[in-house]
PDB file of C-alpha atoms in Angstrom:
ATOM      1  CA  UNK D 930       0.000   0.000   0.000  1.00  0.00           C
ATOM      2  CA  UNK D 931       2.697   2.402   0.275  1.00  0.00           C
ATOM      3  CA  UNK D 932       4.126   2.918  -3.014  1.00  0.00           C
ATOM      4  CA  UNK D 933       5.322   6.342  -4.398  1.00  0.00           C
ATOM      5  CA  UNK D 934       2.688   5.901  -7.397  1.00  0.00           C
ATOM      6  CA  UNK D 935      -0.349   3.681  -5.812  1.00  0.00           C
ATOM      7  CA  UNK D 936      -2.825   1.703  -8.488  1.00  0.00           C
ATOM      8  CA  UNK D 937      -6.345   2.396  -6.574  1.00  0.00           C
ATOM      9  CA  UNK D 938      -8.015  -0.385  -7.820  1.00  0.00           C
ATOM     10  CA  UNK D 939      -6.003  -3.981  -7.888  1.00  0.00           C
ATOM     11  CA  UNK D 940      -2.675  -2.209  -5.598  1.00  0.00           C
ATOM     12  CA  UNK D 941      -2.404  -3.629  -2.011  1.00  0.00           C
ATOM     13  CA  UNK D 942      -5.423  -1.726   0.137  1.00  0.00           C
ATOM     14  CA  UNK D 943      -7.160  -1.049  -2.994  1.00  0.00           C
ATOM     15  CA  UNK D 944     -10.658  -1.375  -4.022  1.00  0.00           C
ATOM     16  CA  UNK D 945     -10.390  -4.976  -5.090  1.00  0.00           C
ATOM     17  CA  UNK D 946      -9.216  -6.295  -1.809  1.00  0.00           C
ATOM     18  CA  UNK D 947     -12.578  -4.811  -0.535  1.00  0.00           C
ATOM     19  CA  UNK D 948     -14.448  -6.354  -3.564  1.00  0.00           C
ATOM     20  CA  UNK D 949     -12.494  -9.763  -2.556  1.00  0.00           C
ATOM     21  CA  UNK D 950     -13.242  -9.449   1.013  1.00  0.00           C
ATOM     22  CA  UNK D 951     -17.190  -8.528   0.272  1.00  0.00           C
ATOM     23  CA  UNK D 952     -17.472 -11.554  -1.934  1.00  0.00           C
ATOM     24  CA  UNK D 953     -15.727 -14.111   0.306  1.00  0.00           C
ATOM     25  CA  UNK D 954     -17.632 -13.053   3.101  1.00  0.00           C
ATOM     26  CA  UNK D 955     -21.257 -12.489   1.427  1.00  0.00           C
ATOM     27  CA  UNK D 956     -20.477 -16.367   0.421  1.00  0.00           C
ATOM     28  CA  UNK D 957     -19.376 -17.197   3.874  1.00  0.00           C
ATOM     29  CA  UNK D 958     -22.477 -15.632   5.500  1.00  0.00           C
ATOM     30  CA  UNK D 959     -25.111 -16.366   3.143  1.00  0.00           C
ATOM     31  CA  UNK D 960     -25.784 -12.385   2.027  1.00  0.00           C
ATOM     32  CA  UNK D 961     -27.521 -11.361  -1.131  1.00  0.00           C
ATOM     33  CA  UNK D 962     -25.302  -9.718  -4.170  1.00  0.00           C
ATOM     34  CA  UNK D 963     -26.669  -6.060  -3.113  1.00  0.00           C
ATOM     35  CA  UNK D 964     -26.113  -6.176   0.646  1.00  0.00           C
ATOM     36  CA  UNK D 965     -22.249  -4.957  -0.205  1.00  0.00           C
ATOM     37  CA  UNK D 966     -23.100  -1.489  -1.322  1.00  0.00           C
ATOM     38  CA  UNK D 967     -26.149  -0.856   1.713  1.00  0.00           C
ATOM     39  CA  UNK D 968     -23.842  -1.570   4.103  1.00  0.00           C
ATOM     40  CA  UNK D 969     -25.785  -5.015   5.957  1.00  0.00           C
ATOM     41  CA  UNK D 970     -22.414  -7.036   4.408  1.00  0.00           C
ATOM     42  CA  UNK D 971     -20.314  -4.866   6.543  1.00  0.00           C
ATOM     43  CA  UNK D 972     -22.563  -4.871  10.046  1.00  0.00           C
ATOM     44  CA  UNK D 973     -23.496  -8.988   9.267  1.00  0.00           C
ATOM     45  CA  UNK D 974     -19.430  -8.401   9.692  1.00  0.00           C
ATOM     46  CA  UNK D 975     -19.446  -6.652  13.053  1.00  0.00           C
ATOM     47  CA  UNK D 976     -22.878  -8.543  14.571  1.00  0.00           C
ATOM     48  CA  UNK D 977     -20.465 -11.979  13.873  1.00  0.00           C
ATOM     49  CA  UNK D 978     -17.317 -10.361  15.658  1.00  0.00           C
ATOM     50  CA  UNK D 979     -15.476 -10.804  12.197  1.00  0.00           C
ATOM     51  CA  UNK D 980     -14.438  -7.212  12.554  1.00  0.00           C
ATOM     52  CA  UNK D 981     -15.171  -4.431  14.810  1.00  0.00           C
ATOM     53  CA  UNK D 982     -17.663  -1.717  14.902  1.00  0.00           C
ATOM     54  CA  UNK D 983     -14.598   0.660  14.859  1.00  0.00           C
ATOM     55  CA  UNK D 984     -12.940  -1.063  12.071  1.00  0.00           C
ATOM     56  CA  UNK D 985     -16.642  -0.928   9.752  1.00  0.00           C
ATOM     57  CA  UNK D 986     -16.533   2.612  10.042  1.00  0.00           C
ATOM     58  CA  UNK D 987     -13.050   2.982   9.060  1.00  0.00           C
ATOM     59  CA  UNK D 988     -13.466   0.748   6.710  1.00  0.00           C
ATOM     60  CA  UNK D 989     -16.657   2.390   4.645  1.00  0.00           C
ATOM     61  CA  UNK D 990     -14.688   5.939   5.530  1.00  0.00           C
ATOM     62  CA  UNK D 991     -11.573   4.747   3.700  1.00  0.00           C
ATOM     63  CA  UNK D 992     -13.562   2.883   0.920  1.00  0.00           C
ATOM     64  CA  UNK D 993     -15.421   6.005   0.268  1.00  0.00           C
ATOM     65  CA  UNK D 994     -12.473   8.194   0.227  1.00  0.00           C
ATOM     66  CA  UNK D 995     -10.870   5.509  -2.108  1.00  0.00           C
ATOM     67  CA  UNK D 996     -13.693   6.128  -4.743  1.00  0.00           C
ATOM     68  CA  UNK D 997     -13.479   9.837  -4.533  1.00  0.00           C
ATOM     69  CA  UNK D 998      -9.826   9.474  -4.939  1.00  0.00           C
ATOM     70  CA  UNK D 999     -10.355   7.440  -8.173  1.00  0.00           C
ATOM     71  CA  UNK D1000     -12.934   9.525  -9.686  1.00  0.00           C
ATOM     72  CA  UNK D1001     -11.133  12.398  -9.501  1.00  0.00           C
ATOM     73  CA  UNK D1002      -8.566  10.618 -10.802  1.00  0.00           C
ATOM     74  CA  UNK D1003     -10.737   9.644 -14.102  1.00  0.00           C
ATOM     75  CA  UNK D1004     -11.309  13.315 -14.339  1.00  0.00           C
ATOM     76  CA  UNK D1005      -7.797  14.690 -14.513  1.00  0.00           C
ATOM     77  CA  UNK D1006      -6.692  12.102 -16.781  1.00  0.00           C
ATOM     78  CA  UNK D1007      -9.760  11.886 -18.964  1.00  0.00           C
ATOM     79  CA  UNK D1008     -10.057   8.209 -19.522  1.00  0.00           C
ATOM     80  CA  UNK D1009      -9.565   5.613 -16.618  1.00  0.00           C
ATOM     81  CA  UNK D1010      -6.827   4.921 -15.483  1.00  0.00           C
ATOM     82  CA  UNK D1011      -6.478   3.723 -12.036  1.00  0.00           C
ATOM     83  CA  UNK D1012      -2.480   3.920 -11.536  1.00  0.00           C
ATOM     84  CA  UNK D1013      -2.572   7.608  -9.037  1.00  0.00           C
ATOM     85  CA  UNK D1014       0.956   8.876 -10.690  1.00  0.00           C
ATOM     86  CA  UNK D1015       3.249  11.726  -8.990  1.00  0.00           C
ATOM     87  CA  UNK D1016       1.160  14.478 -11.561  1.00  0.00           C
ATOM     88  CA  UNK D1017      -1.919  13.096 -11.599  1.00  0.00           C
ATOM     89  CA  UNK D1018      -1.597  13.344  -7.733  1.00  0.00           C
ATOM     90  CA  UNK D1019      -1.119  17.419  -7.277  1.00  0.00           C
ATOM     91  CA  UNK D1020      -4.216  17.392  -9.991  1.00  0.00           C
ATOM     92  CA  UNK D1021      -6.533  15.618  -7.962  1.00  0.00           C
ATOM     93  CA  UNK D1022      -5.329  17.158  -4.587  1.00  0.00           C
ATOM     94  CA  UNK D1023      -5.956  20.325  -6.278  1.00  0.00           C
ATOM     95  CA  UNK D1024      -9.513  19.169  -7.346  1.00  0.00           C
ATOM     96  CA  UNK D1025      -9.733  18.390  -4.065  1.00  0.00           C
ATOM     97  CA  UNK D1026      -8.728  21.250  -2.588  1.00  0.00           C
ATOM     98  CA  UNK D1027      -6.479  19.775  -0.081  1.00  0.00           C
ATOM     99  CA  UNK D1028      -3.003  19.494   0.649  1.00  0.00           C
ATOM    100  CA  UNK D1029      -0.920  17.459  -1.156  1.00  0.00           C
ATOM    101  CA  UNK D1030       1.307  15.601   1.547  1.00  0.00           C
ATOM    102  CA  UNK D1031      -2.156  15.734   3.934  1.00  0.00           C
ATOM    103  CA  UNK D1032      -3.972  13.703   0.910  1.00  0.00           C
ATOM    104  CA  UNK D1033      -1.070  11.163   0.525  1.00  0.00           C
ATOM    105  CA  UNK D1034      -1.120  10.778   4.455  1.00  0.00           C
ATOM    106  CA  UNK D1035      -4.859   9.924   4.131  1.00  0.00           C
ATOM    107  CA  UNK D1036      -4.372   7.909   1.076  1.00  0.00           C
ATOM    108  CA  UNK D1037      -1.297   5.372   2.841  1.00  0.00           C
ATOM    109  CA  UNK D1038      -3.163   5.498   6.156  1.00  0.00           C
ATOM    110  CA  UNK D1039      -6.520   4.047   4.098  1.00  0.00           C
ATOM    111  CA  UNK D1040      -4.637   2.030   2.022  1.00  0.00           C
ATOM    112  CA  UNK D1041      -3.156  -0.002   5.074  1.00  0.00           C
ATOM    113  CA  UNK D1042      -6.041  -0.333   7.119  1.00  0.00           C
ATOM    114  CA  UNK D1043      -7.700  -1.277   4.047  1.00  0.00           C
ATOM    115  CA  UNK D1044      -5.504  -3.870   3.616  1.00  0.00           C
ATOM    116  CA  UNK D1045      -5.298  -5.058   7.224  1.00  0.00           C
ATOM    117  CA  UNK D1046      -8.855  -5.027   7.554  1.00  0.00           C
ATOM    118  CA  UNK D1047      -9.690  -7.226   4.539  1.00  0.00           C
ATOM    119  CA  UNK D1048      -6.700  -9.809   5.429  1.00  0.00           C
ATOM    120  CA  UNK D1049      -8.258 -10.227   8.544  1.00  0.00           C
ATOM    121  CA  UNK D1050     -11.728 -10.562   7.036  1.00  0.00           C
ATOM    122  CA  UNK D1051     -10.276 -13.355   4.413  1.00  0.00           C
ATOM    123  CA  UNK D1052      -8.448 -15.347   6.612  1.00  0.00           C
ATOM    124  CA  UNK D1053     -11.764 -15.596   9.066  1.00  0.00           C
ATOM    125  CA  UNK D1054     -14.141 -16.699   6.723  1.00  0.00           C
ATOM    126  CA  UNK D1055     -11.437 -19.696   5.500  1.00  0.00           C
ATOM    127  CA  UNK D1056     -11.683 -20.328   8.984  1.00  0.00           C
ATOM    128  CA  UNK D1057     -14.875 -20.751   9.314  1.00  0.00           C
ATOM    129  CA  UNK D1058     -16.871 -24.089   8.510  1.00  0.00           C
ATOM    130  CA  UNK D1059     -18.599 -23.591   5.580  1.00  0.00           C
ATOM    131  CA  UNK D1060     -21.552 -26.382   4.808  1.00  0.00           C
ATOM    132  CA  UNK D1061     -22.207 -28.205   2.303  1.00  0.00           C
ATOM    133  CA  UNK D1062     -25.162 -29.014   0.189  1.00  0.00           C
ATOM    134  CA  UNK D1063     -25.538 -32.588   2.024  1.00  0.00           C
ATOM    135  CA  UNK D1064     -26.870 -32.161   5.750  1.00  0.00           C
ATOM    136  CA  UNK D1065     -23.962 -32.487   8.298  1.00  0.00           C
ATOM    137  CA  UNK D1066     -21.561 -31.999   6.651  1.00  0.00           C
ATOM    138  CA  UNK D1067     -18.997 -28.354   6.476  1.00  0.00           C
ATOM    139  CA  UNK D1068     -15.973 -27.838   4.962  1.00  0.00           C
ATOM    140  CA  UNK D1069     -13.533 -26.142   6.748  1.00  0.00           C
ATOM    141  CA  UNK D1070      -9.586 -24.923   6.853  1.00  0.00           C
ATOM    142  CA  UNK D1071      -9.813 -27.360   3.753  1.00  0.00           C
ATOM    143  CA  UNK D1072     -10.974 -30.626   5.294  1.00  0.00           C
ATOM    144  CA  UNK D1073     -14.952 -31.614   5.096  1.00  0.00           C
ATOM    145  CA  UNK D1074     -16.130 -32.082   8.295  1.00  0.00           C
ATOM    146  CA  UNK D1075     -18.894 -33.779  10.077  1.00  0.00           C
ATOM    147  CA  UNK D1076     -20.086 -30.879  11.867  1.00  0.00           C
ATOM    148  CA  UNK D1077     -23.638 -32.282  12.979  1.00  0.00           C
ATOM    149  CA  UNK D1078     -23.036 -36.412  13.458  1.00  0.00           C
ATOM    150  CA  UNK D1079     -26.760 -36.790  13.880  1.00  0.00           C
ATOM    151  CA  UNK D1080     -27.421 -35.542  10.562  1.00  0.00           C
ATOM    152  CA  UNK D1081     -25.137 -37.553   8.707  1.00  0.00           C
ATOM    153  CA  UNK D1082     -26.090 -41.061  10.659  1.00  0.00           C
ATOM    154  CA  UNK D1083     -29.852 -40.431   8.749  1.00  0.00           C
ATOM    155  CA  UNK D1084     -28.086 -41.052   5.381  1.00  0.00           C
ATOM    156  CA  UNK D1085     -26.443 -43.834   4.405  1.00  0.00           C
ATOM    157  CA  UNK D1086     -24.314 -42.380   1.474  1.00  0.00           C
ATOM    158  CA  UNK D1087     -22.911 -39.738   3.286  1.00  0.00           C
ATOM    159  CA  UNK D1088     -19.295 -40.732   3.343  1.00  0.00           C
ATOM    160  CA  UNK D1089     -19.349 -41.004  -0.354  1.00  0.00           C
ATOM    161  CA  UNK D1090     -20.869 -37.961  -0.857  1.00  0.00           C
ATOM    162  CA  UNK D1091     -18.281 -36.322   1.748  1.00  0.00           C
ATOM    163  CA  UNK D1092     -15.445 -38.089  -0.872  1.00  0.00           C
ATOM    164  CA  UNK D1093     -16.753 -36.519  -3.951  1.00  0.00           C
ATOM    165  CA  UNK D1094     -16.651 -33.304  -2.211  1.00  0.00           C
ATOM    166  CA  UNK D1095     -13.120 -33.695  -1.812  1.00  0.00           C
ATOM    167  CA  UNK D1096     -12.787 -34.362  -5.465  1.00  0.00           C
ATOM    168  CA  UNK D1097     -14.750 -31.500  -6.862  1.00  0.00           C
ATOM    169  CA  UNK D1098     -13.430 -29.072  -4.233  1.00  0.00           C
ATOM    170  CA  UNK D1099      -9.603 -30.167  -3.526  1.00  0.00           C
ATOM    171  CA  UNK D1100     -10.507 -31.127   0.060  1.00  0.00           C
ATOM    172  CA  UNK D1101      -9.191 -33.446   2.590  1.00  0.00           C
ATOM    173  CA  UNK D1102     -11.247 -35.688   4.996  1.00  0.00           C
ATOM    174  CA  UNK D1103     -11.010 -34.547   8.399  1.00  0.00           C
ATOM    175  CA  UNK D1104     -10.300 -37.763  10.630  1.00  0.00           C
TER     176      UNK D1104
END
């Protein structure tokens, strides 16, 4: 996130780690393709202790500023272009109407929280059991799991079915 000429979009603590973070986790937690942009993603987040309340609002603060930052960036270049080079930067800051070394301080300081934030968010919902389509069973940290043994006992072909996941998915059986 720190780099003298930052790409907004696919650079470390750029928008796509939030995209990539929103998509793992609306998977993870079951949420609808248009809960990302309401917010409801973000406070399923901090209801499941995945993040904290203090690190939503940061979040949505430095994703917001992260947009501005880019579409002002469109604008001064005229075509879009998401790489925030050394002119381009005292063009937007202008726009702006803010300092330039105060708007790169803002910029890093999103950037890494951004990034920080949506590690964090990744590596809990790999974590987390996910299940599967067959009753009982979850995958999770790579392995399927019997996560509800009274579920599985009701079907006989559950340990093949449990295999097959393993094929399709690159899984392991958990012992």
């Amino acid at each position: 996130p720190l780099l003298a000429e930052p790409e907004l979009k696919e650079g470390a603590g750029g928008l796509r780690d939030l995209q990539t973070a929103a998509w793992m986790a609306r998977v993870r937690f079951g949420k609808h393709p248009g809960s990302i942009g309401t917010g409801e993603l973000w406070r399923e987040m901090v209801r499941r202790k995945v993040i904290t309340d203090a690190e939503q609002v940061a979040l949505l603060s430095d994703r917001d500023f992260l947009l501005t930052v880019r579409c002002l960036l469109h604008r001064t270049a005229g075509e879009r272009k998401d790489i925030w080079s050394r002119p381009r930067q005292e063009k937007v800051a202008q726009i702006a109407e803010a300092d330039l070394e105060t708007f790169l301080r803002r910029h890093y300081a999103a950037a890494s929280r951004i990034a920080q934030t949506t590690e964090k968010i990744v590596a809990r919902c790999l974590e987390s059991p996910l299940p599967l389509p067959t009753p009982g069973l979850s995958a999770a940290r790579r392995q399927v799991v019997v996560s509800e043994p009274e579920r599985v006992e009701s079907d006989a072909a559950w340990g093949i079915k449990a295999v097959g996941y393993c094929q399709t998915y690159n899984l392991t059986l958990a012992p």
